[in-house]
PDB file of C-alpha atoms in Angstrom:
ATOM      1  CA  PRO A   1      14.930 -15.822 -10.569  1.00 45.00           C
ATOM      2  CA  ALA A   2      11.430 -17.274 -10.467  1.00 48.00           C
ATOM      3  CA  HIS A   3      10.532 -18.960  -7.197  1.00 55.00           C
ATOM      4  CA  THR A   4       9.942 -22.670  -7.637  1.00 57.00           C
ATOM      5  CA  GLU A   5       6.685 -22.498  -5.658  1.00 63.00           C
ATOM      6  CA  ILE A   6       5.077 -19.904  -7.948  1.00 71.00           C
ATOM      7  CA  ARG A   7       2.060 -21.395  -9.706  1.00 78.00           C
ATOM      8  CA  VAL A   8       1.228 -19.312 -12.778  1.00 83.00           C
ATOM      9  CA  PRO A   9      -2.553 -19.008 -13.343  1.00 85.00           C
ATOM     10  CA  GLU A  10      -4.017 -19.672 -16.752  1.00 90.00           C
ATOM     11  CA  GLY A  11      -3.859 -16.574 -18.935  1.00 90.00           C
ATOM     12  CA  VAL A  12      -0.904 -15.117 -17.013  1.00 86.00           C
ATOM     13  CA  GLU A  13       2.589 -14.910 -18.443  1.00 85.00           C
ATOM     14  CA  LEU A  14       5.540 -15.113 -16.074  1.00 83.00           C
ATOM     15  CA  VAL A  15       8.562 -13.122 -17.240  1.00 85.00           C
ATOM     16  CA  VAL A  16      11.844 -13.459 -15.347  1.00 84.00           C
ATOM     17  CA  LEU A  17      14.102 -10.453 -15.975  1.00 86.00           C
ATOM     18  CA  ASN A  18      17.082 -11.705 -13.943  1.00 85.00           C
ATOM     19  CA  LEU A  19      17.875  -8.149 -12.889  1.00 86.00           C
ATOM     20  CA  PRO A  20      21.126  -7.666 -10.972  1.00 85.00           C
ATOM     21  CA  PRO A  21      20.852  -6.574  -7.318  1.00 80.00           C
ATOM     22  CA  GLU A  22      22.570  -3.228  -7.973  1.00 87.00           C
ATOM     23  CA  ARG A  23      19.887  -0.547  -7.796  1.00 85.00           C
ATOM     24  CA  GLU A  24      20.915   1.636 -10.743  1.00 88.00           C
ATOM     25  CA  THR A  25      21.701  -1.281 -13.058  1.00 91.00           C
ATOM     26  CA  ALA A  26      18.478  -3.066 -12.112  1.00 91.00           C
ATOM     27  CA  SER A  27      16.441   0.087 -12.674  1.00 93.00           C
ATOM     28  CA  ARG A  28      17.931   0.665 -16.113  1.00 93.00           C
ATOM     29  CA  GLY A  29      17.325  -2.961 -17.023  1.00 93.00           C
ATOM     30  CA  PHE A  30      13.703  -2.802 -15.929  1.00 94.00           C
ATOM     31  CA  LEU A  31      13.030   0.453 -17.793  1.00 96.00           C
ATOM     32  CA  ALA A  32      14.616  -0.990 -20.935  1.00 95.00           C
ATOM     33  CA  TRP A  33      12.317  -4.019 -20.697  1.00 95.00           C
ATOM     34  CA  LEU A  34       9.280  -1.806 -20.044  1.00 96.00           C
ATOM     35  CA  ALA A  35      10.049   0.302 -23.144  1.00 96.00           C
ATOM     36  CA  VAL A  36       9.809  -2.820 -25.302  1.00 96.00           C
ATOM     37  CA  HIS A  37       6.930  -4.389 -23.339  1.00 95.00           C
ATOM     38  CA  PRO A  38       4.577  -1.538 -22.287  1.00 95.00           C
ATOM     39  CA  GLN A  39       2.214  -2.345 -19.414  1.00 95.00           C
ATOM     40  CA  ASP A  40      -1.028  -0.849 -18.136  1.00 94.00           C
ATOM     41  CA  CYS A  41       0.007  -1.316 -14.534  1.00 94.00           C
ATOM     42  CA  VAL A  42       3.180  -2.369 -12.744  1.00 94.00           C
ATOM     43  CA  LEU A  43       3.075  -3.823  -9.225  1.00 92.00           C
ATOM     44  CA  PHE A  44       6.326  -3.487  -7.326  1.00 92.00           C
ATOM     45  CA  ASN A  45       6.199  -6.247  -4.734  1.00 86.00           C
ATOM     46  CA  ASP A  46       9.209  -6.294  -2.390  1.00 74.00           C
ATOM     47  CA  ALA A  47      11.375  -4.853  -5.168  1.00 70.00           C
ATOM     48  CA  SER A  48      13.090  -1.884  -3.543  1.00 75.00           C
ATOM     49  CA  TYR A  49      16.205  -2.442  -5.661  1.00 82.00           C
ATOM     50  CA  VAL A  50      14.298  -0.991  -8.651  1.00 90.00           C
ATOM     51  CA  GLU A  51      13.002   1.949  -6.624  1.00 90.00           C
ATOM     52  CA  PRO A  52      15.040   4.479  -8.701  1.00 91.00           C
ATOM     53  CA  ALA A  53      12.973   3.456 -11.743  1.00 93.00           C
ATOM     54  CA  TRP A  54       9.664   4.549 -10.220  1.00 94.00           C
ATOM     55  CA  ALA A  55      10.118   8.158 -11.235  1.00 93.00           C
ATOM     56  CA  TYR A  56      10.817   7.178 -14.865  1.00 95.00           C
ATOM     57  CA  VAL A  57       7.935   4.825 -15.593  1.00 96.00           C
ATOM     58  CA  PRO A  58       5.825   6.277 -18.467  1.00 95.00           C
ATOM     59  CA  ALA A  59       2.822   8.284 -17.335  1.00 93.00           C
ATOM     60  CA  GLU A  60       0.396   5.926 -19.095  1.00 95.00           C
ATOM     61  CA  THR A  61       1.545   3.046 -16.856  1.00 96.00           C
ATOM     62  CA  ALA A  62       0.113   2.925 -13.336  1.00 96.00           C
ATOM     63  CA  VAL A  63       2.727   2.361 -10.638  1.00 96.00           C
ATOM     64  CA  VAL A  64       1.536   0.490  -7.552  1.00 96.00           C
ATOM     65  CA  VAL A  65       3.831  -0.462  -4.672  1.00 95.00           C
ATOM     66  CA  VAL A  66       3.039  -3.371  -2.356  1.00 94.00           C
ATOM     67  CA  LEU A  67       4.249  -2.613   1.161  1.00 93.00           C
ATOM     68  CA  HIS A  68       4.901  -5.418   3.641  1.00 90.00           C
ATOM     69  CA  ASP A  69       6.658  -3.701   6.533  1.00 87.00           C
ATOM     70  CA  VAL A  70       6.620  -0.629   8.743  1.00 86.00           C
ATOM     71  CA  ALA A  71      10.379  -0.193   9.000  1.00 83.00           C
ATOM     72  CA  SER A  72      11.641   3.161   7.799  1.00 83.00           C
ATOM     73  CA  GLY A  73      13.849   1.532   5.175  1.00 81.00           C
ATOM     74  CA  TRP A  74      10.818  -0.034   3.524  1.00 83.00           C
ATOM     75  CA  GLN A  75       8.606   3.023   3.646  1.00 91.00           C
ATOM     76  CA  SER A  76      11.117   5.792   2.929  1.00 91.00           C
ATOM     77  CA  GLY A  77      11.082   5.044  -0.808  1.00 90.00           C
ATOM     78  CA  VAL A  78       7.317   5.403  -0.945  1.00 93.00           C
ATOM     79  CA  VAL A  79       7.537   8.724   0.892  1.00 93.00           C
ATOM     80  CA  ARG A  80      10.351   9.923  -1.348  1.00 92.00           C
ATOM     81  CA  HIS A  81       8.712   8.918  -4.648  1.00 93.00           C
ATOM     82  CA  ARG A  82       5.073   9.470  -3.699  1.00 94.00           C
ATOM     83  CA  GLU A  83       4.457  11.862  -6.602  1.00 94.00           C
ATOM     84  CA  SER A  84       5.486   9.121  -9.050  1.00 94.00           C
ATOM     85  CA  LEU A  85       3.168   6.492  -7.561  1.00 96.00           C
ATOM     86  CA  ASP A  86      -0.491   5.889  -8.299  1.00 96.00           C
ATOM     87  CA  ALA A  87      -1.305   3.798  -5.226  1.00 97.00           C
ATOM     88  CA  VAL A  88       0.084   1.669  -2.423  1.00 96.00           C
ATOM     89  CA  ILE A  89      -1.186  -1.710  -1.296  1.00 96.00           C
ATOM     90  CA  ALA A  90      -0.510  -2.378   2.390  1.00 95.00           C
ATOM     91  CA  VAL A  91      -0.734  -5.891   3.810  1.00 93.00           C
ATOM     92  CA  SER A  92      -2.461  -4.713   7.006  1.00 92.00           C
ATOM     93  CA  ARG A  93      -4.178  -1.718   8.558  1.00 93.00           C
ATOM     94  CA  PHE A  94      -1.153  -1.366  10.826  1.00 92.00           C
ATOM     95  CA  VAL A  95       1.140  -0.932   7.803  1.00 93.00           C
ATOM     96  CA  ARG A  96      -1.325   1.449   6.162  1.00 95.00           C
ATOM     97  CA  ASN A  97      -1.706   3.640   9.229  1.00 94.00           C
ATOM     98  CA  THR A  98       2.043   3.774   9.815  1.00 93.00           C
ATOM     99  CA  LEU A  99       2.683   4.847   6.226  1.00 95.00           C
ATOM    100  CA  ALA A 100      -0.177   7.362   6.296  1.00 95.00           C
ATOM    101  CA  GLY A 101       1.456   9.012   9.296  1.00 94.00           C
ATOM    102  CA  ARG A 102       4.583   9.632   7.210  1.00 94.00           C
ATOM    103  CA  LEU A 103       2.780  11.079   4.195  1.00 94.00           C
ATOM    104  CA  PRO A 104       1.033  14.421   3.673  1.00 93.00           C
ATOM    105  CA  PRO A 105      -2.750  14.024   4.041  1.00 90.00           C
ATOM    106  CA  ASP A 106      -4.487  12.528   0.981  1.00 89.00           C
ATOM    107  CA  SER A 107      -1.248  12.492  -0.991  1.00 91.00           C
ATOM    108  CA  LEU A 108      -1.532   8.864  -2.096  1.00 94.00           C
ATOM    109  CA  PRO A 109      -4.283   6.207  -2.112  1.00 96.00           C
ATOM    110  CA  ILE A 110      -3.389   3.399   0.315  1.00 97.00           C
ATOM    111  CA  HIS A 111      -5.424   0.194   0.039  1.00 97.00           C
ATOM    112  CA  VAL A 112      -5.305  -2.738   2.455  1.00 96.00           C
ATOM    113  CA  ILE A 113      -5.191  -6.248   1.002  1.00 94.00           C
ATOM    114  CA  HIS A 114      -4.364  -8.807   3.664  1.00 91.00           C
ATOM    115  CA  ASN A 115      -1.971 -11.622   2.884  1.00 86.00           C
ATOM    116  CA  GLY A 116      -3.775 -14.870   2.318  1.00 84.00           C
ATOM    117  CA  CYS A 117      -2.676 -18.481   2.247  1.00 83.00           C
ATOM    118  CA  ALA A 118      -3.949 -21.512   0.368  1.00 80.00           C
ATOM    119  CA  LEU A 119      -4.093 -24.584   2.580  1.00 81.00           C
ATOM    120  CA  LYS A 120      -4.838 -28.168   1.636  1.00 79.00           C
ATOM    121  CA  PRO A 121      -7.368 -30.123   3.705  1.00 79.00           C
ATOM    122  CA  ILE A 122      -5.668 -31.127   6.949  1.00 74.00           C
ATOM    123  CA  PRO A 123      -6.534 -34.419   8.657  1.00 72.00           C
ATOM    124  CA  ALA A 124      -7.330 -34.375  12.343  1.00 72.00           C
ATOM    125  CA  PRO A 125      -4.121 -34.817  14.381  1.00 71.00           C
ATOM    126  CA  ALA A 126      -3.585 -37.979  16.366  1.00 72.00           C
ATOM    127  CA  ALA A 127      -4.249 -37.927  20.086  1.00 71.00           C
ATOM    128  CA  SER A 128      -1.419 -36.458  22.119  1.00 71.00           C
ATOM    129  CA  GLY A 129      -1.907 -38.554  25.238  1.00 76.00           C
ATOM    130  CA  GLY A 130      -2.482 -35.492  27.388  1.00 83.00           C
ATOM    131  CA  MET A 131       0.729 -33.786  26.261  1.00 89.00           C
ATOM    132  CA  ILE A 132       0.487 -30.230  24.862  1.00 93.00           C
ATOM    133  CA  ARG A 133       2.273 -29.990  21.519  1.00 94.00           C
ATOM    134  CA  LEU A 134       3.841 -26.546  21.186  1.00 95.00           C
ATOM    135  CA  LEU A 135       5.230 -25.015  18.006  1.00 95.00           C
ATOM    136  CA  TYR A 136       7.539 -22.077  17.404  1.00 94.00           C
ATOM    137  CA  ALA A 137       7.963 -21.205  13.711  1.00 93.00           C
ATOM    138  CA  GLY A 138      10.144 -18.236  12.836  1.00 88.00           C
ATOM    139  CA  SER A 139      13.600 -16.788  13.039  1.00 85.00           C
ATOM    140  CA  GLY A 140      15.911 -16.274  15.983  1.00 81.00           C
ATOM    141  CA  ASP A 141      15.562 -12.503  15.664  1.00 81.00           C
ATOM    142  CA  PRO A 142      15.134 -10.835  19.081  1.00 83.00           C
ATOM    143  CA  PHE A 143      12.077  -9.012  17.746  1.00 84.00           C
ATOM    144  CA  LYS A 144      10.429 -12.427  17.334  1.00 87.00           C
ATOM    145  CA  GLY A 145      10.478 -12.734  21.123  1.00 88.00           C
ATOM    146  CA  VAL A 146      12.512 -15.949  21.258  1.00 88.00           C
ATOM    147  CA  ALA A 147      14.000 -14.843  24.585  1.00 88.00           C
ATOM    148  CA  ASP A 148      10.542 -15.405  26.088  1.00 90.00           C
ATOM    149  CA  ILE A 149      10.544 -19.112  25.256  1.00 89.00           C
ATOM    150  CA  PRO A 150      12.659 -20.274  28.253  1.00 90.00           C
ATOM    151  CA  ARG A 151      10.383 -18.297  30.575  1.00 90.00           C
ATOM    152  CA  ILE A 152       7.323 -19.928  28.984  1.00 91.00           C
ATOM    153  CA  ILE A 153       8.931 -23.338  29.467  1.00 90.00           C
ATOM    154  CA  ARG A 154       9.709 -22.602  33.134  1.00 91.00           C
ATOM    155  CA  SER A 155       6.095 -21.623  33.712  1.00 93.00           C
ATOM    156  CA  LEU A 156       4.850 -24.862  32.139  1.00 92.00           C
ATOM    157  CA  GLU A 157       7.235 -26.920  34.275  1.00 90.00           C
ATOM    158  CA  LYS A 158       6.183 -25.057  37.405  1.00 93.00           C
ATOM    159  CA  LEU A 159       2.561 -25.884  36.588  1.00 94.00           C
ATOM    160  CA  GLU A 160       3.588 -29.519  35.934  1.00 92.00           C
ATOM    161  CA  ILE A 161       2.139 -29.394  32.413  1.00 92.00           C
ATOM    162  CA  SER A 162       3.353 -32.092  30.034  1.00 92.00           C
ATOM    163  CA  PHE A 163       4.560 -30.646  26.728  1.00 92.00           C
ATOM    164  CA  ARG A 164       6.804 -31.021  23.700  1.00 92.00           C
ATOM    165  CA  LEU A 165       8.130 -28.029  21.745  1.00 93.00           C
ATOM    166  CA  THR A 166       8.935 -28.196  18.031  1.00 93.00           C
ATOM    167  CA  TRP A 167      11.135 -25.331  16.797  1.00 91.00           C
ATOM    168  CA  VAL A 168      10.912 -24.650  13.055  1.00 93.00           C
ATOM    169  CA  GLY A 169      13.211 -22.059  11.461  1.00 88.00           C
ATOM    170  CA  THR A 170      16.346 -20.288  12.580  1.00 84.00           C
ATOM    171  CA  THR A 171      17.455 -21.016  16.125  1.00 80.00           C
ATOM    172  CA  ASP A 172      19.205 -18.736  18.584  1.00 79.00           C
ATOM    173  CA  SER A 173      22.159 -20.724  19.949  1.00 81.00           C
ATOM    174  CA  SER A 174      22.055 -19.027  23.355  1.00 83.00           C
ATOM    175  CA  ILE A 175      18.334 -19.793  23.725  1.00 82.00           C
ATOM    176  CA  VAL A 176      18.748 -23.401  22.608  1.00 80.00           C
ATOM    177  CA  HIS A 177      21.620 -23.815  25.070  1.00 81.00           C
ATOM    178  CA  ARG A 178      19.315 -22.733  27.876  1.00 83.00           C
ATOM    179  CA  LEU A 179      16.855 -25.401  26.711  1.00 82.00           C
ATOM    180  CA  SER A 180      19.454 -28.177  26.355  1.00 82.00           C
ATOM    181  CA  ALA A 181      17.800 -30.264  29.062  1.00 81.00           C
ATOM    182  CA  LEU A 182      14.632 -30.368  26.958  1.00 82.00           C
ATOM    183  CA  GLN A 183      16.569 -31.734  23.979  1.00 78.00           C
ATOM    184  CA  GLU A 184      18.088 -34.447  26.116  1.00 79.00           C
ATOM    185  CA  ASP A 185      14.718 -35.780  27.257  1.00 84.00           C
ATOM    186  CA  GLY A 186      13.014 -35.318  23.861  1.00 82.00           C
ATOM    187  CA  ARG A 187      10.764 -32.429  24.835  1.00 86.00           C
ATOM    188  CA  LEU A 188      12.476 -30.080  22.365  1.00 86.00           C
ATOM    189  CA  VAL A 189      12.690 -30.957  18.667  1.00 87.00           C
ATOM    190  CA  ILE A 190      14.798 -28.640  16.490  1.00 87.00           C
ATOM    191  CA  ALA A 191      13.438 -29.016  12.949  1.00 88.00           C
ATOM    192  CA  GLY A 192      15.470 -26.167  11.429  1.00 86.00           C
ATOM    193  CA  HIS A 193      14.607 -24.759   8.003  1.00 88.00           C
ATOM    194  CA  VAL A 194      12.055 -26.980   6.283  1.00 89.00           C
ATOM    195  CA  PRO A 195       9.907 -26.633   3.129  1.00 88.00           C
ATOM    196  CA  ARG A 196       6.577 -24.901   3.611  1.00 85.00           C
ATOM    197  CA  GLU A 197       4.571 -28.113   3.279  1.00 85.00           C
ATOM    198  CA  ILE A 198       6.536 -29.720   6.117  1.00 88.00           C
ATOM    199  CA  CYS A 199       6.072 -26.593   8.211  1.00 90.00           C
ATOM    200  CA  LEU A 200       2.311 -26.821   7.633  1.00 90.00           C
ATOM    201  CA  ASP A 201       2.422 -30.484   8.642  1.00 89.00           C
ATOM    202  CA  CYS A 202       4.159 -29.461  11.886  1.00 90.00           C
ATOM    203  CA  MET A 203       1.374 -26.959  12.482  1.00 91.00           C
ATOM    204  CA  ALA A 204      -1.261 -29.622  11.871  1.00 90.00           C
ATOM    205  CA  ARG A 205       0.371 -31.845  14.497  1.00 89.00           C
ATOM    206  CA  SER A 206       0.580 -29.044  17.084  1.00 92.00           C
ATOM    207  CA  ASP A 207      -1.896 -27.749  19.641  1.00 92.00           C
ATOM    208  CA  VAL A 208      -0.491 -24.295  20.413  1.00 94.00           C
ATOM    209  CA  LEU A 209       1.520 -21.796  18.360  1.00 95.00           C
ATOM    210  CA  ILE A 210       4.012 -19.750  20.362  1.00 94.00           C
ATOM    211  CA  MET A 211       4.052 -16.288  18.787  1.00 93.00           C
ATOM    212  CA  PRO A 212       5.788 -13.842  21.167  1.00 91.00           C
ATOM    213  CA  SER A 213       6.825 -11.457  18.378  1.00 88.00           C
ATOM    214  CA  ARG A 214       7.406  -7.810  19.291  1.00 82.00           C
ATOM    215  CA  ALA A 215       6.725  -6.414  15.801  1.00 77.00           C
ATOM    216  CA  GLU A 216       4.707  -8.063  13.034  1.00 80.00           C
ATOM    217  CA  PRO A 217       3.294  -5.991  10.162  1.00 84.00           C
ATOM    218  CA  PHE A 218       1.277  -9.071   9.207  1.00 84.00           C
ATOM    219  CA  GLY A 219       2.400 -12.423  10.581  1.00 84.00           C
ATOM    220  CA  MET A 220       1.849 -15.177   7.991  1.00 87.00           C
ATOM    221  CA  VAL A 221       2.759 -17.803  10.585  1.00 90.00           C
ATOM    222  CA  THR A 222      -0.293 -16.824  12.624  1.00 89.00           C
ATOM    223  CA  VAL A 223      -2.587 -17.038   9.603  1.00 88.00           C
ATOM    224  CA  GLU A 224      -1.204 -20.408   8.496  1.00 90.00           C
ATOM    225  CA  ALA A 225      -1.348 -21.891  11.994  1.00 90.00           C
TER     226      ALA A 225
END
């Protein structure tokens, strides 16, 4: 289904195919649509469930895959179907170099186009009264480094630095439990999942982004903050 936040530019037609998540059924459905609506170029953006269709796209249609991650599960399809692809767009040099290391030399053009973000003008935040406003925005995945947050908090307390931490996104219950004292005195605010605009507002009202992630192909949170 079409995402509600997609803004279709003038002169662009948005077609929602409502393909099922099953790989073979989705691939057949896409190829059937393509046969009736031929295209000059098809961009596969985070659409691995139609990966089986790549090898069957007509030769006159360019096939370009947009790659967001370095995990083997994301890149294995590109390696497997490289002879059916015309190019890959990687969201960072890190993603490009990782993929290039898994491909034969010069087997496939890999272009880097960094993720961008459109931001509205942001008013200057109100004075904090000497308190540092911290923000964590992300998931509770261990690779996001959430286990470092209690240690960061202990260091701030040891240095007698006044702070408040706003946590946006998925929380890790064990981490939050270790920070329960902060919730009790109002120094920890759990915002949970919020719309993007509210997340951006939280960023605008913060002084420091905590980003202890262990693996980020291209962290949009960093760019937005």
